[in-house]
Amino acid sequence: MRIAICDDEARGRERIQTLLEKEFDQVQTREFASGTKLLAAVREGYQPDILLLDIAMEGMNGMETARQIKALSDVILIFVTGVKEQVFQAFDVGAFHYLVKPVEEERLKEVLNRAIQEVHKRQSTPKFLLVKTGGAHRRIPVEDILYVENNGRKVVVHTRTEKLEYYERMNHLEEVLGEGFYRCHRGYLVALGTISGYDNTSITVSNGDKIYLAKQKYSEFVKLYCRFLKE
């Protein structure tokens, strides 16, 4: 697990570094004194899993650094700030969470544990699904998939823009796509992040399509979906 610390104050970096060394022994940390130096390292190939980024830095501030690094990396961003009012801006640039200075040990531990869980979750979910259709192989972004429908010996992958039918087993797809998808019926596999509504017999996805929800799976689905929304 690679964690980057970016703060133009040495004392701030040292404080976080000390807490990390005390609480987390399976992480590799790297310190940066400016957003410019951090961005240069990322452009040269450095890929942190988690970034602890100060907002109020001289030169390139944390907000601008975050905007630029988000265009280069899928890093989990945690802002560190001495001014609580600044945290509202943090979520405009896709921040995972924030910490208020002086950083408290228990709060850092809590937020970082959640961030580490998110890293593991992302690593366990594939970014692309390889589909063979029409005699050619295609890479389909997993984030574009709404649901998968069983059709005999084939499956139909419904994405935001098209439908793709090919030979595959639903059980195998369920395993490949991972925990971001739920087998709501023997004939359907739905992407949890695309659900716009449900009742006791069906699930509606973002394009308006309705798919079957098996009666015996309703309670399990509601619990899992509520947990998904909280995360």
mmCIF file with all atom_site columns, C-alpha atoms in Angstrom:
data_model
loop_
_atom_site.group_PDB
_atom_site.id
_atom_site.type_symbol
_atom_site.label_atom_id
_atom_site.label_alt_id
_atom_site.label_comp_id
_atom_site.label_asym_id
_atom_site.label_entity_id
_atom_site.label_seq_id
_atom_site.pdbx_PDB_ins_code
_atom_site.Cartn_x
_atom_site.Cartn_y
_atom_site.Cartn_z
_atom_site.occupancy
_atom_site.B_iso_or_equiv
_atom_site.pdbx_formal_charge
_atom_site.auth_seq_id
_atom_site.auth_comp_id
_atom_site.auth_asym_id
_atom_site.auth_atom_id
_atom_site.pdbx_PDB_model_num
ATOM 1   C CA . MET A 1 1   ? 0.000   0.000   0.000   1.00 0.00 ? 1   MET A CA 1
ATOM 2   C CA . ARG A 1 2   ? 1.583   3.276   -1.154  1.00 0.00 ? 2   ARG A CA 1
ATOM 3   C CA . ILE A 1 3   ? 0.655   6.463   0.716   1.00 0.00 ? 3   ILE A CA 1
ATOM 4   C CA . ALA A 1 4   ? 1.812   9.921   -0.378  1.00 0.00 ? 4   ALA A CA 1
ATOM 5   C CA . ILE A 1 5   ? 1.909   12.890  2.019   1.00 0.00 ? 5   ILE A CA 1
ATOM 6   C CA . CYS A 1 6   ? 1.899   16.340  0.418   1.00 0.00 ? 6   CYS A CA 1
ATOM 7   C CA . ASP A 1 7   ? 2.257   19.376  2.688   1.00 0.00 ? 7   ASP A CA 1
ATOM 8   C CA . ASP A 1 8   ? 4.488   22.426  2.365   1.00 0.00 ? 8   ASP A CA 1
ATOM 9   C CA . GLU A 1 9   ? 5.079   22.434  6.134   1.00 0.00 ? 9   GLU A CA 1
ATOM 10  C CA . ALA A 1 10  ? 7.676   19.902  7.293   1.00 0.00 ? 10  ALA A CA 1
ATOM 11  C CA . ARG A 1 11  ? 6.042   19.699  10.720  1.00 0.00 ? 11  ARG A CA 1
ATOM 12  C CA . GLY A 1 12  ? 2.729   18.669  9.163   1.00 0.00 ? 12  GLY A CA 1
ATOM 13  C CA . ARG A 1 13  ? 4.368   15.941  7.085   1.00 0.00 ? 13  ARG A CA 1
ATOM 14  C CA . GLU A 1 14  ? 6.366   14.651  10.047  1.00 0.00 ? 14  GLU A CA 1
ATOM 15  C CA . ARG A 1 15  ? 3.259   14.507  12.258  1.00 0.00 ? 15  ARG A CA 1
ATOM 16  C CA . ILE A 1 16  ? 1.377   12.328  9.771   1.00 0.00 ? 16  ILE A CA 1
ATOM 17  C CA . GLN A 1 17  ? 4.457   10.223  9.023   1.00 0.00 ? 17  GLN A CA 1
ATOM 18  C CA . THR A 1 18  ? 4.911   9.488   12.740  1.00 0.00 ? 18  THR A CA 1
ATOM 19  C CA . LEU A 1 19  ? 1.274   8.440   13.136  1.00 0.00 ? 19  LEU A CA 1
ATOM 20  C CA . LEU A 1 20  ? 1.446   6.216   10.061  1.00 0.00 ? 20  LEU A CA 1
ATOM 21  C CA . GLU A 1 21  ? 4.582   4.464   11.291  1.00 0.00 ? 21  GLU A CA 1
ATOM 22  C CA . LYS A 1 22  ? 2.907   3.848   14.643  1.00 0.00 ? 22  LYS A CA 1
ATOM 23  C CA . GLU A 1 23  ? -0.401  2.467   13.349  1.00 0.00 ? 23  GLU A CA 1
ATOM 24  C CA . PHE A 1 24  ? 0.296   0.983   9.905   1.00 0.00 ? 24  PHE A CA 1
ATOM 25  C CA . ASP A 1 25  ? 3.244   -1.332  9.313   1.00 0.00 ? 25  ASP A CA 1
ATOM 26  C CA . GLN A 1 26  ? 2.328   -2.528  5.812   1.00 0.00 ? 26  GLN A CA 1
ATOM 27  C CA . VAL A 1 27  ? 2.501   0.821   4.028   1.00 0.00 ? 27  VAL A CA 1
ATOM 28  C CA . GLN A 1 28  ? 5.162   2.594   1.987   1.00 0.00 ? 28  GLN A CA 1
ATOM 29  C CA . THR A 1 29  ? 5.121   6.358   2.467   1.00 0.00 ? 29  THR A CA 1
ATOM 30  C CA . ARG A 1 30  ? 6.639   9.154   0.443   1.00 0.00 ? 30  ARG A CA 1
ATOM 31  C CA . GLU A 1 31  ? 6.678   12.853  1.344   1.00 0.00 ? 31  GLU A CA 1
ATOM 32  C CA . PHE A 1 32  ? 6.313   15.861  -0.962  1.00 0.00 ? 32  PHE A CA 1
ATOM 33  C CA . ALA A 1 33  ? 6.813   19.511  -0.010  1.00 0.00 ? 33  ALA A CA 1
ATOM 34  C CA . SER A 1 34  ? 4.674   20.890  -2.854  1.00 0.00 ? 34  SER A CA 1
ATOM 35  C CA . GLY A 1 35  ? 1.982   19.983  -5.330  1.00 0.00 ? 35  GLY A CA 1
ATOM 36  C CA . THR A 1 36  ? 4.429   20.617  -8.162  1.00 0.00 ? 36  THR A CA 1
ATOM 37  C CA . LYS A 1 37  ? 6.864   17.991  -6.853  1.00 0.00 ? 37  LYS A CA 1
ATOM 38  C CA . LEU A 1 38  ? 4.059   15.483  -6.321  1.00 0.00 ? 38  LEU A CA 1
ATOM 39  C CA . LEU A 1 39  ? 2.730   15.945  -9.861  1.00 0.00 ? 39  LEU A CA 1
ATOM 40  C CA . ALA A 1 40  ? 6.230   15.600  -11.301 1.00 0.00 ? 40  ALA A CA 1
ATOM 41  C CA . ALA A 1 41  ? 6.664   12.263  -9.505  1.00 0.00 ? 41  ALA A CA 1
ATOM 42  C CA . VAL A 1 42  ? 3.282   10.992  -10.732 1.00 0.00 ? 42  VAL A CA 1
ATOM 43  C CA . ARG A 1 43  ? 4.121   11.975  -14.309 1.00 0.00 ? 43  ARG A CA 1
ATOM 44  C CA . GLU A 1 44  ? 7.365   10.013  -13.959 1.00 0.00 ? 44  GLU A CA 1
ATOM 45  C CA . GLY A 1 45  ? 5.465   6.873   -12.944 1.00 0.00 ? 45  GLY A CA 1
ATOM 46  C CA . TYR A 1 46  ? 4.889   7.096   -9.183  1.00 0.00 ? 46  TYR A CA 1
ATOM 47  C CA . GLN A 1 47  ? 1.412   5.731   -8.401  1.00 0.00 ? 47  GLN A CA 1
ATOM 48  C CA . PRO A 1 48  ? 0.230   6.202   -4.813  1.00 0.00 ? 48  PRO A CA 1
ATOM 49  C CA . ASP A 1 49  ? -2.866  4.333   -3.663  1.00 0.00 ? 49  ASP A CA 1
ATOM 50  C CA . ILE A 1 50  ? -3.784  7.023   -1.126  1.00 0.00 ? 50  ILE A CA 1
ATOM 51  C CA . LEU A 1 51  ? -2.862  10.713  -1.042  1.00 0.00 ? 51  LEU A CA 1
ATOM 52  C CA . LEU A 1 52  ? -2.974  12.870  2.100   1.00 0.00 ? 52  LEU A CA 1
ATOM 53  C CA . LEU A 1 53  ? -3.011  16.386  0.654   1.00 0.00 ? 53  LEU A CA 1
ATOM 54  C CA . ASP A 1 54  ? -2.836  19.719  2.459   1.00 0.00 ? 54  ASP A CA 1
ATOM 55  C CA . ILE A 1 55  ? -5.193  22.350  1.057   1.00 0.00 ? 55  ILE A CA 1
ATOM 56  C CA . ALA A 1 56  ? -3.466  25.587  2.095   1.00 0.00 ? 56  ALA A CA 1
ATOM 57  C CA . MET A 1 57  ? -0.070  25.293  0.408   1.00 0.00 ? 57  MET A CA 1
ATOM 58  C CA . GLU A 1 58  ? 1.932   28.141  -1.090  1.00 0.00 ? 58  GLU A CA 1
ATOM 59  C CA . GLY A 1 59  ? 2.335   28.150  -4.844  1.00 0.00 ? 59  GLY A CA 1
ATOM 60  C CA . MET A 1 60  ? 0.034   25.471  -6.226  1.00 0.00 ? 60  MET A CA 1
ATOM 61  C CA . ASN A 1 61  ? -2.601  24.920  -3.541  1.00 0.00 ? 61  ASN A CA 1
ATOM 62  C CA . GLY A 1 62  ? -4.200  21.604  -2.669  1.00 0.00 ? 62  GLY A CA 1
ATOM 63  C CA . MET A 1 63  ? -7.336  22.157  -4.746  1.00 0.00 ? 63  MET A CA 1
ATOM 64  C CA . GLU A 1 64  ? -5.421  22.794  -7.957  1.00 0.00 ? 64  GLU A CA 1
ATOM 65  C CA . THR A 1 65  ? -3.045  19.924  -7.188  1.00 0.00 ? 65  THR A CA 1
ATOM 66  C CA . ALA A 1 66  ? -6.048  17.633  -6.704  1.00 0.00 ? 66  ALA A CA 1
ATOM 67  C CA . ARG A 1 67  ? -7.644  18.670  -10.008 1.00 0.00 ? 67  ARG A CA 1
ATOM 68  C CA . GLN A 1 68  ? -4.459  17.937  -11.914 1.00 0.00 ? 68  GLN A CA 1
ATOM 69  C CA . ILE A 1 69  ? -3.637  14.669  -10.176 1.00 0.00 ? 69  ILE A CA 1
ATOM 70  C CA . LYS A 1 70  ? -7.176  13.339  -10.684 1.00 0.00 ? 70  LYS A CA 1
ATOM 71  C CA . ALA A 1 71  ? -6.592  13.672  -14.424 1.00 0.00 ? 71  ALA A CA 1
ATOM 72  C CA . LEU A 1 72  ? -3.498  11.473  -14.102 1.00 0.00 ? 72  LEU A CA 1
ATOM 73  C CA . SER A 1 73  ? -4.341  9.007   -11.355 1.00 0.00 ? 73  SER A CA 1
ATOM 74  C CA . ASP A 1 74  ? -7.179  7.121   -9.679  1.00 0.00 ? 74  ASP A CA 1
ATOM 75  C CA . VAL A 1 75  ? -5.646  7.847   -6.265  1.00 0.00 ? 75  VAL A CA 1
ATOM 76  C CA . ILE A 1 76  ? -7.881  7.968   -3.185  1.00 0.00 ? 76  ILE A CA 1
ATOM 77  C CA . LEU A 1 77  ? -7.701  11.574  -2.039  1.00 0.00 ? 77  LEU A CA 1
ATOM 78  C CA . ILE A 1 78  ? -7.866  12.645  1.612   1.00 0.00 ? 78  ILE A CA 1
ATOM 79  C CA . PHE A 1 79  ? -7.583  16.375  2.231   1.00 0.00 ? 79  PHE A CA 1
ATOM 80  C CA . VAL A 1 80  ? -5.845  17.742  5.316   1.00 0.00 ? 80  VAL A CA 1
ATOM 81  C CA . THR A 1 81  ? -6.804  21.270  6.368   1.00 0.00 ? 81  THR A CA 1
ATOM 82  C CA . GLY A 1 82  ? -6.544  23.665  9.279   1.00 0.00 ? 82  GLY A CA 1
ATOM 83  C CA . VAL A 1 83  ? -9.746  25.461  8.258   1.00 0.00 ? 83  VAL A CA 1
ATOM 84  C CA . LYS A 1 84  ? -12.988 23.494  8.568   1.00 0.00 ? 84  LYS A CA 1
ATOM 85  C CA . GLU A 1 85  ? -14.790 25.721  6.068   1.00 0.00 ? 85  GLU A CA 1
ATOM 86  C CA . GLN A 1 86  ? -12.465 24.465  3.333   1.00 0.00 ? 86  GLN A CA 1
ATOM 87  C CA . VAL A 1 87  ? -13.748 20.901  3.551   1.00 0.00 ? 87  VAL A CA 1
ATOM 88  C CA . PHE A 1 88  ? -16.855 21.774  1.527   1.00 0.00 ? 88  PHE A CA 1
ATOM 89  C CA . GLN A 1 89  ? -14.629 22.515  -1.467  1.00 0.00 ? 89  GLN A CA 1
ATOM 90  C CA . ALA A 1 90  ? -12.891 19.160  -1.041  1.00 0.00 ? 90  ALA A CA 1
ATOM 91  C CA . PHE A 1 91  ? -15.741 17.101  -2.435  1.00 0.00 ? 91  PHE A CA 1
ATOM 92  C CA . ASP A 1 92  ? -15.896 19.211  -5.610  1.00 0.00 ? 92  ASP A CA 1
ATOM 93  C CA . VAL A 1 93  ? -12.683 17.498  -6.717  1.00 0.00 ? 93  VAL A CA 1
ATOM 94  C CA . GLY A 1 94  ? -13.697 13.966  -5.742  1.00 0.00 ? 94  GLY A CA 1
ATOM 95  C CA . ALA A 1 95  ? -12.154 13.753  -2.276  1.00 0.00 ? 95  ALA A CA 1
ATOM 96  C CA . PHE A 1 96  ? -12.725 10.495  -0.409  1.00 0.00 ? 96  PHE A CA 1
ATOM 97  C CA . HIS A 1 97  ? -12.576 12.186  2.999   1.00 0.00 ? 97  HIS A CA 1
ATOM 98  C CA . TYR A 1 98  ? -10.851 14.944  4.952   1.00 0.00 ? 98  TYR A CA 1
ATOM 99  C CA . LEU A 1 99  ? -8.872  15.460  8.160   1.00 0.00 ? 99  LEU A CA 1
ATOM 100 C CA . VAL A 1 100 ? -8.692  18.646  10.237  1.00 0.00 ? 100 VAL A CA 1
ATOM 101 C CA . LYS A 1 101 ? -5.364  19.828  11.656  1.00 0.00 ? 101 LYS A CA 1
ATOM 102 C CA . PRO A 1 102 ? -3.957  19.053  14.114  1.00 0.00 ? 102 PRO A CA 1
ATOM 103 C CA . VAL A 1 103 ? -4.570  15.508  12.919  1.00 0.00 ? 103 VAL A CA 1
ATOM 104 C CA . GLU A 1 104 ? -5.793  13.257  15.723  1.00 0.00 ? 104 GLU A CA 1
ATOM 105 C CA . GLU A 1 105 ? -4.406  9.746   15.901  1.00 0.00 ? 105 GLU A CA 1
ATOM 106 C CA . GLU A 1 106 ? -7.747  7.942   16.191  1.00 0.00 ? 106 GLU A CA 1
ATOM 107 C CA . ARG A 1 107 ? -9.332  10.003  13.426  1.00 0.00 ? 107 ARG A CA 1
ATOM 108 C CA . LEU A 1 108 ? -6.410  9.318   11.078  1.00 0.00 ? 108 LEU A CA 1
ATOM 109 C CA . LYS A 1 109 ? -6.621  5.616   11.857  1.00 0.00 ? 109 LYS A CA 1
ATOM 110 C CA . GLU A 1 110 ? -10.376 5.528   11.199  1.00 0.00 ? 110 GLU A CA 1
ATOM 111 C CA . VAL A 1 111 ? -10.239 7.410   7.887   1.00 0.00 ? 111 VAL A CA 1
ATOM 112 C CA . LEU A 1 112 ? -7.195  5.524   6.594   1.00 0.00 ? 112 LEU A CA 1
ATOM 113 C CA . ASN A 1 113 ? -8.707  2.135   7.420   1.00 0.00 ? 113 ASN A CA 1
ATOM 114 C CA . ARG A 1 114 ? -11.744 3.092   5.343   1.00 0.00 ? 114 ARG A CA 1
ATOM 115 C CA . ALA A 1 115 ? -9.505  4.291   2.516   1.00 0.00 ? 115 ALA A CA 1
ATOM 116 C CA . ILE A 1 116 ? -7.488  1.056   2.585   1.00 0.00 ? 116 ILE A CA 1
ATOM 117 C CA . GLN A 1 117 ? -10.720 -0.949  2.366   1.00 0.00 ? 117 GLN A CA 1
ATOM 118 C CA . GLU A 1 118 ? -11.685 1.131   -0.678  1.00 0.00 ? 118 GLU A CA 1
ATOM 119 C CA . VAL A 1 119 ? -8.307  0.407   -2.300  1.00 0.00 ? 119 VAL A CA 1
ATOM 120 C CA . HIS A 1 120 ? -8.820  -3.336  -1.794  1.00 0.00 ? 120 HIS A CA 1
ATOM 121 C CA . LYS A 1 121 ? -12.354 -3.067  -3.155  1.00 0.00 ? 121 LYS A CA 1
ATOM 122 C CA . ARG A 1 122 ? -11.147 -1.307  -6.302  1.00 0.00 ? 122 ARG A CA 1
ATOM 123 C CA . GLN A 1 123 ? -8.359  -3.812  -6.802  1.00 0.00 ? 123 GLN A CA 1
ATOM 124 C CA . SER A 1 124 ? -10.814 -6.718  -6.593  1.00 0.00 ? 124 SER A CA 1
ATOM 125 C CA . THR A 1 125 ? -13.141 -5.242  -9.231  1.00 0.00 ? 125 THR A CA 1
ATOM 126 C CA . PRO A 1 126 ? -12.011 -5.484  -12.875 1.00 0.00 ? 126 PRO A CA 1
ATOM 127 C CA . LYS A 1 127 ? -12.047 -2.279  -14.934 1.00 0.00 ? 127 LYS A CA 1
ATOM 128 C CA . PHE A 1 128 ? -12.865 -4.035  -18.201 1.00 0.00 ? 128 PHE A CA 1
ATOM 129 C CA . LEU A 1 129 ? -14.836 -7.065  -19.327 1.00 0.00 ? 129 LEU A CA 1
ATOM 130 C CA . LEU A 1 130 ? -13.440 -8.884  -22.353 1.00 0.00 ? 130 LEU A CA 1
ATOM 131 C CA . VAL A 1 131 ? -16.284 -9.816  -24.709 1.00 0.00 ? 131 VAL A CA 1
ATOM 132 C CA . LYS A 1 132 ? -16.078 -11.889 -27.896 1.00 0.00 ? 132 LYS A CA 1
ATOM 133 C CA . THR A 1 133 ? -18.837 -10.887 -30.270 1.00 0.00 ? 133 THR A CA 1
ATOM 134 C CA . GLY A 1 134 ? -19.116 -10.784 -34.053 1.00 0.00 ? 134 GLY A CA 1
ATOM 135 C CA . GLY A 1 135 ? -15.822 -12.630 -34.410 1.00 0.00 ? 135 GLY A CA 1
ATOM 136 C CA . ALA A 1 136 ? -13.883 -9.907  -32.582 1.00 0.00 ? 136 ALA A CA 1
ATOM 137 C CA . HIS A 1 137 ? -12.787 -9.289  -28.999 1.00 0.00 ? 137 HIS A CA 1
ATOM 138 C CA . ARG A 1 138 ? -13.845 -6.066  -27.299 1.00 0.00 ? 138 ARG A CA 1
ATOM 139 C CA . ARG A 1 139 ? -13.011 -4.481  -23.955 1.00 0.00 ? 139 ARG A CA 1
ATOM 140 C CA . ILE A 1 140 ? -16.137 -3.162  -22.236 1.00 0.00 ? 140 ILE A CA 1
ATOM 141 C CA . PRO A 1 141 ? -15.657 -0.756  -19.289 1.00 0.00 ? 141 PRO A CA 1
ATOM 142 C CA . VAL A 1 142 ? -17.263 -2.424  -16.262 1.00 0.00 ? 142 VAL A CA 1
ATOM 143 C CA . GLU A 1 143 ? -18.554 0.967   -15.082 1.00 0.00 ? 143 GLU A CA 1
ATOM 144 C CA . ASP A 1 144 ? -20.696 1.141   -18.252 1.00 0.00 ? 144 ASP A CA 1
ATOM 145 C CA . ILE A 1 145 ? -22.517 -2.141  -17.550 1.00 0.00 ? 145 ILE A CA 1
ATOM 146 C CA . LEU A 1 146 ? -26.084 -1.792  -16.231 1.00 0.00 ? 146 LEU A CA 1
ATOM 147 C CA . TYR A 1 147 ? -26.992 -5.462  -15.990 1.00 0.00 ? 147 TYR A CA 1
ATOM 148 C CA . VAL A 1 148 ? -26.449 -8.864  -17.562 1.00 0.00 ? 148 VAL A CA 1
ATOM 149 C CA . GLU A 1 149 ? -29.289 -11.055 -18.818 1.00 0.00 ? 149 GLU A CA 1
ATOM 150 C CA . ASN A 1 150 ? -29.170 -14.811 -19.309 1.00 0.00 ? 150 ASN A CA 1
ATOM 151 C CA . ASN A 1 151 ? -30.285 -16.037 -22.740 1.00 0.00 ? 151 ASN A CA 1
ATOM 152 C CA . GLY A 1 152 ? -29.855 -19.794 -22.937 1.00 0.00 ? 152 GLY A CA 1
ATOM 153 C CA . ARG A 1 153 ? -26.213 -20.595 -23.667 1.00 0.00 ? 153 ARG A CA 1
ATOM 154 C CA . LYS A 1 154 ? -25.517 -16.909 -24.167 1.00 0.00 ? 154 LYS A CA 1
ATOM 155 C CA . VAL A 1 155 ? -25.627 -13.773 -22.047 1.00 0.00 ? 155 VAL A CA 1
ATOM 156 C CA . VAL A 1 156 ? -26.708 -10.275 -23.032 1.00 0.00 ? 156 VAL A CA 1
ATOM 157 C CA . VAL A 1 157 ? -24.628 -7.477  -21.511 1.00 0.00 ? 157 VAL A CA 1
ATOM 158 C CA . HIS A 1 158 ? -26.690 -4.291  -21.292 1.00 0.00 ? 158 HIS A CA 1
ATOM 159 C CA . THR A 1 159 ? -24.484 -1.188  -21.160 1.00 0.00 ? 159 THR A CA 1
ATOM 160 C CA . ARG A 1 160 ? -25.356 2.500   -21.125 1.00 0.00 ? 160 ARG A CA 1
ATOM 161 C CA . THR A 1 161 ? -25.138 2.630   -24.919 1.00 0.00 ? 161 THR A CA 1
ATOM 162 C CA . GLU A 1 162 ? -25.598 -0.869  -26.369 1.00 0.00 ? 162 GLU A CA 1
ATOM 163 C CA . LYS A 1 163 ? -26.427 -4.554  -25.919 1.00 0.00 ? 163 LYS A CA 1
ATOM 164 C CA . LEU A 1 164 ? -23.808 -7.248  -26.500 1.00 0.00 ? 164 LEU A CA 1
ATOM 165 C CA . GLU A 1 165 ? -24.725 -10.926 -26.830 1.00 0.00 ? 165 GLU A CA 1
ATOM 166 C CA . TYR A 1 166 ? -22.105 -13.658 -26.662 1.00 0.00 ? 166 TYR A CA 1
ATOM 167 C CA . TYR A 1 167 ? -21.461 -17.175 -25.371 1.00 0.00 ? 167 TYR A CA 1
ATOM 168 C CA . GLU A 1 168 ? -20.757 -17.148 -21.637 1.00 0.00 ? 168 GLU A CA 1
ATOM 169 C CA . ARG A 1 169 ? -22.022 -18.645 -18.375 1.00 0.00 ? 169 ARG A CA 1
ATOM 170 C CA . MET A 1 170 ? -23.777 -16.403 -15.853 1.00 0.00 ? 170 MET A CA 1
ATOM 171 C CA . ASN A 1 171 ? -22.023 -18.130 -12.951 1.00 0.00 ? 171 ASN A CA 1
ATOM 172 C CA . HIS A 1 172 ? -18.654 -17.252 -14.452 1.00 0.00 ? 172 HIS A CA 1
ATOM 173 C CA . LEU A 1 173 ? -19.635 -13.620 -15.051 1.00 0.00 ? 173 LEU A CA 1
ATOM 174 C CA . GLU A 1 174 ? -20.927 -13.327 -11.495 1.00 0.00 ? 174 GLU A CA 1
ATOM 175 C CA . GLU A 1 175 ? -17.517 -14.430 -10.250 1.00 0.00 ? 175 GLU A CA 1
ATOM 176 C CA . VAL A 1 176 ? -15.561 -12.201 -12.646 1.00 0.00 ? 176 VAL A CA 1
ATOM 177 C CA . LEU A 1 177 ? -17.532 -8.999  -12.050 1.00 0.00 ? 177 LEU A CA 1
ATOM 178 C CA . GLY A 1 178 ? -17.284 -9.285  -8.276  1.00 0.00 ? 178 GLY A CA 1
ATOM 179 C CA . GLU A 1 179 ? -19.032 -7.573  -5.396  1.00 0.00 ? 179 GLU A CA 1
ATOM 180 C CA . GLY A 1 180 ? -20.203 -4.524  -7.351  1.00 0.00 ? 180 GLY A CA 1
ATOM 181 C CA . PHE A 1 181 ? -22.815 -6.780  -8.971  1.00 0.00 ? 181 PHE A CA 1
ATOM 182 C CA . TYR A 1 182 ? -25.669 -8.809  -7.474  1.00 0.00 ? 182 TYR A CA 1
ATOM 183 C CA . ARG A 1 183 ? -27.403 -11.937 -8.802  1.00 0.00 ? 183 ARG A CA 1
ATOM 184 C CA . CYS A 1 184 ? -30.955 -10.740 -8.169  1.00 0.00 ? 184 CYS A CA 1
ATOM 185 C CA . HIS A 1 185 ? -32.515 -13.580 -10.171 1.00 0.00 ? 185 HIS A CA 1
ATOM 186 C CA . ARG A 1 186 ? -31.140 -16.681 -11.840 1.00 0.00 ? 186 ARG A CA 1
ATOM 187 C CA . GLY A 1 187 ? -31.517 -14.845 -15.147 1.00 0.00 ? 187 GLY A CA 1
ATOM 188 C CA . TYR A 1 188 ? -30.142 -11.444 -14.115 1.00 0.00 ? 188 TYR A CA 1
ATOM 189 C CA . LEU A 1 189 ? -26.997 -9.881  -12.684 1.00 0.00 ? 189 LEU A CA 1
ATOM 190 C CA . VAL A 1 190 ? -27.327 -6.178  -11.810 1.00 0.00 ? 190 VAL A CA 1
ATOM 191 C CA . ALA A 1 191 ? -24.697 -3.478  -11.232 1.00 0.00 ? 191 ALA A CA 1
ATOM 192 C CA . LEU A 1 192 ? -25.514 -2.067  -7.791  1.00 0.00 ? 192 LEU A CA 1
ATOM 193 C CA . GLY A 1 193 ? -24.293 1.407   -8.695  1.00 0.00 ? 193 GLY A CA 1
ATOM 194 C CA . THR A 1 194 ? -26.811 1.733   -11.544 1.00 0.00 ? 194 THR A CA 1
ATOM 195 C CA . ILE A 1 195 ? -29.961 0.962   -9.536  1.00 0.00 ? 195 ILE A CA 1
ATOM 196 C CA . SER A 1 196 ? -32.495 3.810   -9.482  1.00 0.00 ? 196 SER A CA 1
ATOM 197 C CA . GLY A 1 197 ? -35.300 2.016   -7.638  1.00 0.00 ? 197 GLY A CA 1
ATOM 198 C CA . TYR A 1 198 ? -36.820 -1.320  -6.650  1.00 0.00 ? 198 TYR A CA 1
ATOM 199 C CA . ASP A 1 199 ? -39.918 -3.013  -5.254  1.00 0.00 ? 199 ASP A CA 1
ATOM 200 C CA . ASN A 1 200 ? -40.523 -6.545  -4.011  1.00 0.00 ? 200 ASN A CA 1
ATOM 201 C CA . THR A 1 201 ? -40.536 -8.077  -7.505  1.00 0.00 ? 201 THR A CA 1
ATOM 202 C CA . SER A 1 202 ? -38.291 -5.909  -9.683  1.00 0.00 ? 202 SER A CA 1
ATOM 203 C CA . ILE A 1 203 ? -35.272 -3.606  -9.859  1.00 0.00 ? 203 ILE A CA 1
ATOM 204 C CA . THR A 1 204 ? -35.129 -0.494  -12.044 1.00 0.00 ? 204 THR A CA 1
ATOM 205 C CA . VAL A 1 205 ? -31.770 0.596   -13.456 1.00 0.00 ? 205 VAL A CA 1
ATOM 206 C CA . SER A 1 206 ? -30.669 4.045   -14.593 1.00 0.00 ? 206 SER A CA 1
ATOM 207 C CA . ASN A 1 207 ? -31.901 3.734   -18.198 1.00 0.00 ? 207 ASN A CA 1
ATOM 208 C CA . GLY A 1 208 ? -35.410 2.821   -17.023 1.00 0.00 ? 208 GLY A CA 1
ATOM 209 C CA . ASP A 1 209 ? -35.185 -0.927  -17.696 1.00 0.00 ? 209 ASP A CA 1
ATOM 210 C CA . LYS A 1 210 ? -36.839 -3.194  -15.128 1.00 0.00 ? 210 LYS A CA 1
ATOM 211 C CA . ILE A 1 211 ? -35.412 -6.602  -14.288 1.00 0.00 ? 211 ILE A CA 1
ATOM 212 C CA . TYR A 1 212 ? -36.747 -9.416  -12.139 1.00 0.00 ? 212 TYR A CA 1
ATOM 213 C CA . LEU A 1 213 ? -35.960 -9.643  -8.434  1.00 0.00 ? 213 LEU A CA 1
ATOM 214 C CA . ALA A 1 214 ? -36.526 -13.171 -7.120  1.00 0.00 ? 214 ALA A CA 1
ATOM 215 C CA . LYS A 1 215 ? -38.979 -13.246 -4.206  1.00 0.00 ? 215 LYS A CA 1
ATOM 216 C CA . GLN A 1 216 ? -36.663 -15.356 -2.055  1.00 0.00 ? 216 GLN A CA 1
ATOM 217 C CA . LYS A 1 217 ? -33.805 -12.877 -2.611  1.00 0.00 ? 217 LYS A CA 1
ATOM 218 C CA . TYR A 1 218 ? -35.662 -9.703  -1.656  1.00 0.00 ? 218 TYR A CA 1
ATOM 219 C CA . SER A 1 219 ? -34.519 -9.490  1.997   1.00 0.00 ? 219 SER A CA 1
ATOM 220 C CA . GLU A 1 220 ? -30.919 -10.343 1.134   1.00 0.00 ? 220 GLU A CA 1
ATOM 221 C CA . PHE A 1 221 ? -30.920 -7.774  -1.662  1.00 0.00 ? 221 PHE A CA 1
ATOM 222 C CA . VAL A 1 222 ? -32.275 -4.955  0.527   1.00 0.00 ? 222 VAL A CA 1
ATOM 223 C CA . LYS A 1 223 ? -29.620 -5.553  3.200   1.00 0.00 ? 223 LYS A CA 1
ATOM 224 C CA . LEU A 1 224 ? -26.807 -5.741  0.656   1.00 0.00 ? 224 LEU A CA 1
ATOM 225 C CA . TYR A 1 225 ? -27.993 -2.676  -1.260  1.00 0.00 ? 225 TYR A CA 1
ATOM 226 C CA . CYS A 1 226 ? -28.344 -0.573  1.904   1.00 0.00 ? 226 CYS A CA 1
ATOM 227 C CA . ARG A 1 227 ? -24.822 -1.578  2.916   1.00 0.00 ? 227 ARG A CA 1
ATOM 228 C CA . PHE A 1 228 ? -23.583 -0.677  -0.569  1.00 0.00 ? 228 PHE A CA 1
ATOM 229 C CA . LEU A 1 229 ? -25.145 2.800   -0.321  1.00 0.00 ? 229 LEU A CA 1
ATOM 230 C CA . LYS A 1 230 ? -23.562 3.443   3.082   1.00 0.00 ? 230 LYS A CA 1
ATOM 231 C CA . GLU A 1 231 ? -20.126 2.526   1.770   1.00 0.00 ? 231 GLU A CA 1
#
